[in-house]
Coordinates of C-alpha atoms and ligand atoms in Angstrom, one line a residue:
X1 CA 0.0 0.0 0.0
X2 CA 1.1 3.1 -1.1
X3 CA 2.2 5.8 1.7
X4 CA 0.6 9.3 1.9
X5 CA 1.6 12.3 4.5
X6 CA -1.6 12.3 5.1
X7 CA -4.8 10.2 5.4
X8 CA -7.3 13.4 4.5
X9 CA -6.6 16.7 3.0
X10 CA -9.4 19.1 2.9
X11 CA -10.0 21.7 0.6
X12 CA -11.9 24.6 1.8
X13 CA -12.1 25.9 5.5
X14 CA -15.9 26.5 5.6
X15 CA -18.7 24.4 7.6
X16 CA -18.5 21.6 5.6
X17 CA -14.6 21.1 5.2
X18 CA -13.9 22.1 8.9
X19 CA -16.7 19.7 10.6
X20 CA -15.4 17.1 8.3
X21 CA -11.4 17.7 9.2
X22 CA -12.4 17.5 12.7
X23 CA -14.9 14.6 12.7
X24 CA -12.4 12.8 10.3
X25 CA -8.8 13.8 13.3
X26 CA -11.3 12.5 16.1
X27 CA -11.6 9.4 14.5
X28 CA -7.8 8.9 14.5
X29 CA -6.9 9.9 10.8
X30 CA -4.1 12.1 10.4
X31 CA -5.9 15.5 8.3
X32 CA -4.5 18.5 6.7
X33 CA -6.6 21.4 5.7
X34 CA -6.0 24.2 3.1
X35 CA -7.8 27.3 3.3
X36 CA -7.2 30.7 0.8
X37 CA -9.5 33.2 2.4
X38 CA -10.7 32.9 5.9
X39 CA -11.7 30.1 8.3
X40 CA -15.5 29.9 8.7
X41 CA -16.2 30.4 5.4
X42 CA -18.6 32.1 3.7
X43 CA -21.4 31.4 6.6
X44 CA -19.2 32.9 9.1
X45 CA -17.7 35.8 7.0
X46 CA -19.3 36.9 4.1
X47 CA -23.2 35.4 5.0
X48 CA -25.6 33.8 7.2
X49 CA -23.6 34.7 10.7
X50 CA -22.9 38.8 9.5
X51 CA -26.4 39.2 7.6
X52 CA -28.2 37.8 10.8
X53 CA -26.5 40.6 12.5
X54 CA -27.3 43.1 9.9
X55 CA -31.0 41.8 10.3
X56 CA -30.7 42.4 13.8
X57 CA -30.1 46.0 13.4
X58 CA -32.5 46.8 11.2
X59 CA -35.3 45.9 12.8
X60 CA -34.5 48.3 15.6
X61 CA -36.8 51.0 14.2
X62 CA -39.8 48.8 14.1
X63 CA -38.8 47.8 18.0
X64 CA -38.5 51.6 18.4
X65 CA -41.5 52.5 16.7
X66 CA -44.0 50.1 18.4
X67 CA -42.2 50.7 21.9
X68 CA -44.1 54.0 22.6
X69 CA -47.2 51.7 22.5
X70 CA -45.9 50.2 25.9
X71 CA -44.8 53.2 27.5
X72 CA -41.3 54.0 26.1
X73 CA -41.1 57.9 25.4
X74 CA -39.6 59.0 22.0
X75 CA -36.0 58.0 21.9
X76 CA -33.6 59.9 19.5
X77 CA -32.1 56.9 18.4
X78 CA -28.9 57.6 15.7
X79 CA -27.7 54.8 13.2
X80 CA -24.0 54.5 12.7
X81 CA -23.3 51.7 9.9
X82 CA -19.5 52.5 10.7
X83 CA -19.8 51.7 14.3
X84 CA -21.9 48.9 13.4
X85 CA -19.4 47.2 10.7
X86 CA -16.3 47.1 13.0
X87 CA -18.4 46.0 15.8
X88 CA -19.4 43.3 13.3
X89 CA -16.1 42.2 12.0
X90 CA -14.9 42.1 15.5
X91 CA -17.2 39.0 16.1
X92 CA -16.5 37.6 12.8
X93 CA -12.7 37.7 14.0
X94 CA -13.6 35.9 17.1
X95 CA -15.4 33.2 15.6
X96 CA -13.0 32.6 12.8
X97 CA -10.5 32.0 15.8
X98 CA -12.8 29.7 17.5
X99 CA -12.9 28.2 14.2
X100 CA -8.6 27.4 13.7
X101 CA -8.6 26.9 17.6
X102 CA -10.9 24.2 17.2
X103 CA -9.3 22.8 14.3
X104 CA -5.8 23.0 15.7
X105 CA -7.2 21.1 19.0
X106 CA -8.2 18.3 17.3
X107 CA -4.9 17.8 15.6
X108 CA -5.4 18.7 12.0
X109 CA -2.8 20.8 10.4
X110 CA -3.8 24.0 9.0
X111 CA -2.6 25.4 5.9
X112 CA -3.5 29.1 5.2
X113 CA -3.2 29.1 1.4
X114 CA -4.8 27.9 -1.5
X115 CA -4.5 24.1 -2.5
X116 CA -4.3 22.9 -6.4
X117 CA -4.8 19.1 -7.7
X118 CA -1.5 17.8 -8.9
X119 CA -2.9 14.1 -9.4
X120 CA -5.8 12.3 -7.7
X121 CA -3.8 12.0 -4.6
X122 CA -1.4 14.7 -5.0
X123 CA -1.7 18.8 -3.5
X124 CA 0.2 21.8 -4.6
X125 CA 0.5 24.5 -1.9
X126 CA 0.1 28.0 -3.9
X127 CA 2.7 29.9 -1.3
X128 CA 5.0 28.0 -0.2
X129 CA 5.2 25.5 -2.9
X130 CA 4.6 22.1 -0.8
X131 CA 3.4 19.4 -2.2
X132 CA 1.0 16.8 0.2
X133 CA 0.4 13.3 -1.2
X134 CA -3.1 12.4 0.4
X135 CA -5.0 8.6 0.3
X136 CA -7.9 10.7 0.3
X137 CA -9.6 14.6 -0.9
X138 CA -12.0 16.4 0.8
X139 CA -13.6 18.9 -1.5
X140 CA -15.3 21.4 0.5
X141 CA -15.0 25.1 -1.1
X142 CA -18.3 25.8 -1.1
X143 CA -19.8 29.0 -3.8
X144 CA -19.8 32.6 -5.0
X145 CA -21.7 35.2 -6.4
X146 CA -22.7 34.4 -9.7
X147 CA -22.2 38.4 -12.0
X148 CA -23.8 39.0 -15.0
X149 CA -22.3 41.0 -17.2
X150 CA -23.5 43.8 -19.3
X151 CA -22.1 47.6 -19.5
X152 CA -21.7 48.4 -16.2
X153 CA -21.6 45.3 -14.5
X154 CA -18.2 45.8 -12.7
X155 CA -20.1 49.4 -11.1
X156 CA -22.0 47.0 -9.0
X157 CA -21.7 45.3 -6.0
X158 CA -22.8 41.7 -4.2
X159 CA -23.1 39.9 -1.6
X160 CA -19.6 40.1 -1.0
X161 CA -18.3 43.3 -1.1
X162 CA -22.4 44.8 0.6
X163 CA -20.9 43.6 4.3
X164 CA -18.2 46.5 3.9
X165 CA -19.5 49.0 2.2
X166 CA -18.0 52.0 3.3
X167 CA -20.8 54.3 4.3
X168 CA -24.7 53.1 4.0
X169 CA -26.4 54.3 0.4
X170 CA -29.4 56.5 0.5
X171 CA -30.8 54.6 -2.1
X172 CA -30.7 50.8 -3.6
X173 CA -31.6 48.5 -6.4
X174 CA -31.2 44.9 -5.1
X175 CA -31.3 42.7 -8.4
X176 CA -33.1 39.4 -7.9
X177 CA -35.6 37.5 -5.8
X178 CA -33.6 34.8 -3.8
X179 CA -32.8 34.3 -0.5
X180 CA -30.3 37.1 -0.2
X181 CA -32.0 39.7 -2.1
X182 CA -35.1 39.9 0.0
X183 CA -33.2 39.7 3.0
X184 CA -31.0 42.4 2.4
X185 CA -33.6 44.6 1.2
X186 CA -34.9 43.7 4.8
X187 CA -32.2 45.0 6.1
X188 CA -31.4 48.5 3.3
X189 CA -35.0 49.2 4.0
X190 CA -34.7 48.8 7.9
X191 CA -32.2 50.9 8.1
X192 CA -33.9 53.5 6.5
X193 CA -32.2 53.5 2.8
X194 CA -34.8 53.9 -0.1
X195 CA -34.8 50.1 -1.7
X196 CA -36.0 48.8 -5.0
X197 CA -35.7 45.2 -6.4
X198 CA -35.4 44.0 -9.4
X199 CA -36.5 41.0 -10.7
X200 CA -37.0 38.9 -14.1
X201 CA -40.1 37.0 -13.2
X202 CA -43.2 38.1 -11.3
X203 CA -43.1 36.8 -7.8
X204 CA -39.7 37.1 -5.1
X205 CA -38.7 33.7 -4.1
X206 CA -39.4 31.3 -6.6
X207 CA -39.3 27.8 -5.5
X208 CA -41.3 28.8 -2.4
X209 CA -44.6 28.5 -1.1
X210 CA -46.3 31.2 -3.4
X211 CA -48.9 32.2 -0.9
X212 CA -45.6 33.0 1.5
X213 CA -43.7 34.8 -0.9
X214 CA -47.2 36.8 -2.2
X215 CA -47.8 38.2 1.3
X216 CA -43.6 38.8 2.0
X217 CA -44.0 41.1 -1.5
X218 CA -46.8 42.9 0.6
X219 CA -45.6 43.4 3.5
X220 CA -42.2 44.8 1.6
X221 CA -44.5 47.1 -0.5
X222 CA -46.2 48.1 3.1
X223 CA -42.5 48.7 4.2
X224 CA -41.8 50.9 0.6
X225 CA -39.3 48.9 -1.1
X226 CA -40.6 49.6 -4.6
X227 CA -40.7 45.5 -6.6
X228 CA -39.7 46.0 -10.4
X229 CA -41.0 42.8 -12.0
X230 CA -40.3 41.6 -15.5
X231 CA -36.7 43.2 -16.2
X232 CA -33.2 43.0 -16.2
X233 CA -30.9 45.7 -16.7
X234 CA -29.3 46.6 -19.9
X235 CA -26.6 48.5 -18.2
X236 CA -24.8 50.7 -15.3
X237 CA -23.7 54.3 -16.1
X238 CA -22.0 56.6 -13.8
X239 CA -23.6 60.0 -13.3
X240 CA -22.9 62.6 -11.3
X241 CA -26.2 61.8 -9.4
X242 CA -25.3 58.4 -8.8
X243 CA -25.9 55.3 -11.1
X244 CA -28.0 55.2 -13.5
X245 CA -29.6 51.7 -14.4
X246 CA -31.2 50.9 -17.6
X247 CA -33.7 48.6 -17.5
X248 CA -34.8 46.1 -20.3
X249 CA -38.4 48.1 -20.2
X250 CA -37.0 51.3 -21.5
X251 CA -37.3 52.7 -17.6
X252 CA -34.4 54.1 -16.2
X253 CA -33.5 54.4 -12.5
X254 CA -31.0 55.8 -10.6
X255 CA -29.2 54.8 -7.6
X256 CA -25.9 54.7 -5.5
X257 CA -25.7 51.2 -5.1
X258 CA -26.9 48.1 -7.2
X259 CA -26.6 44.8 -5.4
X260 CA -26.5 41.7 -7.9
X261 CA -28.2 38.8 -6.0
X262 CA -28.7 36.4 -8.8
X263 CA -27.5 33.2 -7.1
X264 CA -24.4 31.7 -6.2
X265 CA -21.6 29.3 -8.4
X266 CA -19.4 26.6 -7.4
X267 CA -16.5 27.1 -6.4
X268 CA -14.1 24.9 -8.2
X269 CA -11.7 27.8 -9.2
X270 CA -7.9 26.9 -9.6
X271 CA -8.3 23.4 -8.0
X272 CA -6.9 21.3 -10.9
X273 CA -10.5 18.9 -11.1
X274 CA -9.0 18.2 -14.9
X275 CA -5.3 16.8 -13.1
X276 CA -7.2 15.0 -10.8
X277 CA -9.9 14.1 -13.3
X278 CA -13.0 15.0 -11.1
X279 CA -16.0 15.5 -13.2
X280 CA -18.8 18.6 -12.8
X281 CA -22.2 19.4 -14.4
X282 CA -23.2 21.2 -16.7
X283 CA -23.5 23.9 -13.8
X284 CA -20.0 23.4 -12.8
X285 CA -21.3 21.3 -9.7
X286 CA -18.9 18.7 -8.4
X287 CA -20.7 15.4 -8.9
X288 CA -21.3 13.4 -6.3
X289 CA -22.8 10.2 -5.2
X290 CA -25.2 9.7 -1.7
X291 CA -21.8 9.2 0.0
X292 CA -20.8 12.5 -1.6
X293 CA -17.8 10.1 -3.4
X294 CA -16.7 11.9 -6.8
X295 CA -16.2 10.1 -10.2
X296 CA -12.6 9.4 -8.1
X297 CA -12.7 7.1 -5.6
X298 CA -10.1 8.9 -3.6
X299 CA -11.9 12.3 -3.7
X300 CA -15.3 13.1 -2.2
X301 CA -16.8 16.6 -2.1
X302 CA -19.3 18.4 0.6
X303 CA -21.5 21.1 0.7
X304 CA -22.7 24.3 -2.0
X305 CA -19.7 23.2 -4.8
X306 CA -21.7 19.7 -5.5
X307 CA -25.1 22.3 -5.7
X308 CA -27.3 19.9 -3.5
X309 CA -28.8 22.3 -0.9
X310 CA -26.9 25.0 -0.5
X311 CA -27.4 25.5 3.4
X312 CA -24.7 25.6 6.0
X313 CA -26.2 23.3 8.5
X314 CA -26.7 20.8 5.2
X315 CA -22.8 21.3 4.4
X316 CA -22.4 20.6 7.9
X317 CA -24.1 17.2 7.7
X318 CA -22.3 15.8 4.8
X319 CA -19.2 16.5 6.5
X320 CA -19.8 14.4 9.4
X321 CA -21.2 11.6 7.2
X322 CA -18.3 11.4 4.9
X323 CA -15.9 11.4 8.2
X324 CA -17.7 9.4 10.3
X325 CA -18.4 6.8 7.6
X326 CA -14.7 6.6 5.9
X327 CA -12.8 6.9 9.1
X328 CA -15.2 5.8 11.9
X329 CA -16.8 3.3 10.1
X330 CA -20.1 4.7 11.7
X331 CA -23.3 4.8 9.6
X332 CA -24.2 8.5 9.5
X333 CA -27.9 9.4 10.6
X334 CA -30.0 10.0 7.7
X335 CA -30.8 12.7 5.7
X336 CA -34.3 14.0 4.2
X337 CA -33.0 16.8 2.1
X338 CA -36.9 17.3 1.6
X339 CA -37.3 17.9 5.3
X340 CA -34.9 20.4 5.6
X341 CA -36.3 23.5 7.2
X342 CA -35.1 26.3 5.8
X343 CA -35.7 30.0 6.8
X344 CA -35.2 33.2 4.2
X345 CA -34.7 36.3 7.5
X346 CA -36.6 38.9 5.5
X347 CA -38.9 41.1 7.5
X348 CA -41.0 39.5 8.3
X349 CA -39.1 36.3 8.2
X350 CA -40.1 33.2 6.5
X351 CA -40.0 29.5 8.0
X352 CA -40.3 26.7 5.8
X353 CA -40.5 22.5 6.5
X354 CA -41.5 20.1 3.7
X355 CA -43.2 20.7 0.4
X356 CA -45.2 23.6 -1.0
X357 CA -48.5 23.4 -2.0
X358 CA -47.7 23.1 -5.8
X359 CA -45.1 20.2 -5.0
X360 CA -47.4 18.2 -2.8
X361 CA -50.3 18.3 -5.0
X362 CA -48.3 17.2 -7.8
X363 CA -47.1 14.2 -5.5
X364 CA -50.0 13.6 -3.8
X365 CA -53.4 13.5 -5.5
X366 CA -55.4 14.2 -2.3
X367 CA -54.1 17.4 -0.2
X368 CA -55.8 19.3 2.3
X369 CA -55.0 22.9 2.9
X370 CA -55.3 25.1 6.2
X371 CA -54.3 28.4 6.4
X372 CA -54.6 31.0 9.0
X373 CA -53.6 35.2 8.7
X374 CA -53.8 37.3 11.3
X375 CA -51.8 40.1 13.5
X376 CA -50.4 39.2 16.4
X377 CA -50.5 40.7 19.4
X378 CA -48.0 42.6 20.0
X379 CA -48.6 43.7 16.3
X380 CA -52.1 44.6 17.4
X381 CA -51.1 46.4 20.3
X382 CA -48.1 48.6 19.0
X383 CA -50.5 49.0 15.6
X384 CA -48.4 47.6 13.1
X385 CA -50.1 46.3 9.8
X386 CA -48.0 43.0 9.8
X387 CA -49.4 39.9 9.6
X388 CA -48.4 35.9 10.3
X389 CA -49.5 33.4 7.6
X390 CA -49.5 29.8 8.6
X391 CA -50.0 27.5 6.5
X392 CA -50.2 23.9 7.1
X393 CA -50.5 20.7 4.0
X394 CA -52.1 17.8 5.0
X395 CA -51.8 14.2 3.0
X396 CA -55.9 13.5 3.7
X397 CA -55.6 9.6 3.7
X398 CA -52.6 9.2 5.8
X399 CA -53.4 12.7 7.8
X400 CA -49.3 13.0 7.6
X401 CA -48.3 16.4 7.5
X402 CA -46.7 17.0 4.2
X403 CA -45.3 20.5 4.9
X404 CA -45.3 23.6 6.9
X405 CA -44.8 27.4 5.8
X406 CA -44.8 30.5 7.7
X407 CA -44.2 33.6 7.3
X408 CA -43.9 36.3 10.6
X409 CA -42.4 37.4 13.8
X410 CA -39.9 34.2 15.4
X411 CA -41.3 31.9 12.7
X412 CA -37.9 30.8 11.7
X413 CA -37.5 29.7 15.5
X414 CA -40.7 27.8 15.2
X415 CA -39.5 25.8 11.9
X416 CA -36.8 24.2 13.3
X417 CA -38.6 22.4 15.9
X418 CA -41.2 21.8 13.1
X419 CA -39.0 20.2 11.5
X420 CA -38.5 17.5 14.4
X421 CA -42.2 16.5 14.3
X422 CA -42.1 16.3 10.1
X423 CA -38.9 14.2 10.8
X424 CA -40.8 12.2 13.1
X425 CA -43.6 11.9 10.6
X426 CA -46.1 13.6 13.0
X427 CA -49.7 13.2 11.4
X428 CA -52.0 16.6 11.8
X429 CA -53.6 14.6 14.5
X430 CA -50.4 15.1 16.7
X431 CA -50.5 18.5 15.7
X432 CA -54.1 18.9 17.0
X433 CA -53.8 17.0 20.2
X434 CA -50.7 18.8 21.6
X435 CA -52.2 21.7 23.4
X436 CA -51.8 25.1 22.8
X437 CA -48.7 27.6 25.1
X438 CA -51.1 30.8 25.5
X439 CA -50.5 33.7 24.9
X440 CA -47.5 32.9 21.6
X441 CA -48.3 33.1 18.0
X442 CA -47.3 29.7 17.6
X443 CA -50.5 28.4 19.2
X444 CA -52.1 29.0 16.0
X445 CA -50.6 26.0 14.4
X446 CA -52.6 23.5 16.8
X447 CA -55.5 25.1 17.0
X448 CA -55.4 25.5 13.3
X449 CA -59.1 24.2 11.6
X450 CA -60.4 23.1 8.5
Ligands
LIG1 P1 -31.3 32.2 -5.2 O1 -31.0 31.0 -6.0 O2 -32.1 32.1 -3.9 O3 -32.0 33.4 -6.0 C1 -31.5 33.8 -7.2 C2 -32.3 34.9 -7.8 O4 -31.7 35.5 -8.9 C3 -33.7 34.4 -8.3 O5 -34.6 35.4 -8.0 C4 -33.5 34.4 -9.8 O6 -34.6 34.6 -10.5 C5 -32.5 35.5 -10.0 N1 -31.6 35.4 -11.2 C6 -30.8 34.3 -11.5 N2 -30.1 34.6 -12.6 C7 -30.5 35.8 -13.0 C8 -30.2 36.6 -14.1 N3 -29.3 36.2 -15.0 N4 -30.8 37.8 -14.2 C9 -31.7 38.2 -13.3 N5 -32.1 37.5 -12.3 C10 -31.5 36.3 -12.1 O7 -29.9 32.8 -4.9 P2 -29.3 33.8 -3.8 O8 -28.1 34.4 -4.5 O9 -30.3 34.7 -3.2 O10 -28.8 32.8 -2.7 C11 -27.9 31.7 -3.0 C12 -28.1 30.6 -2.1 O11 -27.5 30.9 -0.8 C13 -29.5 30.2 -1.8 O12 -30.0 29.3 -2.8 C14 -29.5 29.6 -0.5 O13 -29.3 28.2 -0.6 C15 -28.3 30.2 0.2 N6 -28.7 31.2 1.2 C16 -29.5 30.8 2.3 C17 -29.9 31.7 3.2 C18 -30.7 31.2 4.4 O14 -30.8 30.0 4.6 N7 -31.4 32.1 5.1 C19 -29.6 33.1 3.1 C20 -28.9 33.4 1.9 C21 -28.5 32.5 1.0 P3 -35.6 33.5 -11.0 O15 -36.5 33.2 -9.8 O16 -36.4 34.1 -12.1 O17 -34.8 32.3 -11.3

């Protein structure tokens, strides 16, 4: 048998590659990891952890709004997106610590720099020129933003580059419907910036429940962040008012930041897949088996650059179920990627478990449907015009609940433990017979009828 240095190198030092370099050391391999950019990875640095903080800020005015409604006297509250950036990237830099600590701990040896293919079992070190031989890969280097490009394109920004924008814009055109476009015009519009999106279809969030993403457009038009449907732009022009965007309708707007939010890409830049012979899609997606093994038996890949789910905590799983199973020999818990819940922090947030109503009457020829709108109460009380939606599908000869989608205050909270019971295979009946915690707004979805 051939010798390596090592028995696992991992490419990419983001959820998936990390949990998998430290499952895989625990079990007694000797691992190296490479990463280019930052430990963490794009969750912890350029996403979910840093936009949930962003969120978190922005909803400060409502908070401030509604709080004179229980007593609170007019505060003069001041917004500092300065302040609030460093105060940000100081917790980033902690975490990413915690992150190489961790790693470190459990014996794996870092590497801070990019790693190339050489062979199927063979890793260039960009800076310092190393070579690793490995008996096995670890791809793990997750996605980016995905740029169009027309005149103008370089003028804009995405996802990237919006968590250090120098100074907040007064006014922005988010382009797209996804995940992060409607959650940072959450947080633009929160924060008192004048926001517009942009989108090519009719209806934000494609893929999900349509009632959910129907009454998030409202509540976004409640909050003015003006929805262009049915356009792309044609192109970006400096002015000295700004930029000015030309859309494919003729119309013309002008801002001082566009936001392209038009989905993410693999990330399989500069590894040498064709040297090690690792075959994609047609998307550029690593392809993978359920093991998440590669075309090469010596390479496996985790998380957004084989484009199954692209969710950290999903990432997160395949990591531990490649190390466990190649190096602990332990059969890794299952995983319904259909019962994954999922949750899109827009204001109001959505919460999502299981299929949507179009999916599950396509699968299932007998559905039932109950639904419930209302404003809660401390919506009511402070006199806010936001509203929960609950929305609850029912397979009527089995009673099993076939998926669960809210949109509201804490409902992303609620989907994760909604997620136990559809995991569980709870029947509506379950639902009905567990009794209501009064006063909450998740009481609802018991007492739910139809
Ligand atoms: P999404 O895939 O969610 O959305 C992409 C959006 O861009 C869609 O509205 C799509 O329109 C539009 N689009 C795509 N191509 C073009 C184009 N050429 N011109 C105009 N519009 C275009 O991608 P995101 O970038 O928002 O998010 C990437 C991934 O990151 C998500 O899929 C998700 O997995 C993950 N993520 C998860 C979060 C969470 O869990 N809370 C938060 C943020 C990201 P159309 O609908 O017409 O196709």
């Amino acid at each position: 048998m051939a010798n390596y240095d090592v028995d696992l190198f991992v490419i990419g030092g983001g959820s998936g590659g990390v949990r998998a370099a430290r499952v895989a050391a625990s079990h007694g391999a000797r691992v190296a990891i490479a990463e280019q950019a930052n430990f963490g990875g794009t969750c912890v640095n350029r996403g979910c952890v840093p936009k949930k903080l962003l969120v978190y800020a922005s909803r400060f005015p409502d908070q401030f709004r509604a709080s004179r409604a229980y007593g609170w006297q007019q505060q003069d509250a001041q917004f500092d997106w300065a302040s609030l950036i460093t105060h940000k990237d100081t917790e980033i830099s902690r975490l990413e610590a915690i992150y190489q600590r961790n790693l470190v701990n459990s014996g794996v040896v870092i590497h801070a720099e990019q790693a190339t293919f050489e062979d199927a079992n063979t890793l260039r070190l960009a800076t310092s020129g190393q070579r690793v031989t490995a008996r096995y890969s670890l791809i793990a280097t997750g996605g980016y933003p995905h740029r169009a490009v027309f005149p103008g394109s370089e003028l804009a920004i995405t996802s990237d580059e919006a968590f250090h924008l120098p100074e907040l814009p007064g006014r922005v055109l988010i382009v797209g419907g996804g995940y992060i476009a409607v959650e940072f015009a959450g947080i633009f519009a929160g924060l008192g910036v004048q926001t517009s999106i942009m989108i090519r279809g009719q209806q934000l969030l494609r893929g999900f429940d349509e009632d959910l993403a129907r009454l998030l457009a409202e509540h976004q038009t409640r909050r003015g962040i003006a929805l262009h449907t049915e356009q792309f732009i044609r192109q970006i022009e400096q002015t000295a008012d700004g930029l000015r965007v030309s859309s494919s309708t003729g119309a013309t707007y002008t801002v001082d930041t566009v936001m392209l939010c038009t989905g993410r890409k693999p990330n399989t830049r500069a590894l040498g897949l064709e040297q090690a012979g690792v075959a994609v899609d047609d998307k550029g997606a690593i392809q993978v088996d359920a093991h998440s093994r590669t075309n090469i038996p010596s390479i496996y890949a985790v998380g957004d650059v084989t484009d199954r789910l692209n969710l950290t905590p999903v990432a997160i799983r395949e990591g531990q179920a490649f190390a466990d199973q190649l190096f602990g020999q332990i059969t890794p818990l299952e995983l319904d990627y259909e019962l994954v819940p999922t949750a899109v922090f827009s204001t109001p947030e959505l919460g999502t478990v299981g299929l949507t109503e179009a999916q599950a009457r396509e699968r299932f020829p007998d559905i039932r449907v109950l639904q419930t709108r209302f404003r809660a109460m401390t919506q009511a009380f402070a006199g806010s015009e936001d509203q929960v939606l609950m929305k609850v599908l029912i397979d009527n000869p089995t009673d099993r609940v076939v998926g669960v989608h809210l949109l509201g205050e804490g409902v992303a909270e609620m989907a994760q433990l909604i997620g136990v019971a559809l995991t569980a295979s709870a029947r509506w009946q379950d639902f009905r017979r567990t009794v209501a915690l009064h006063p909450s707004i998740a009481e609802e979805l018991v007492t739910l009828r139809g």
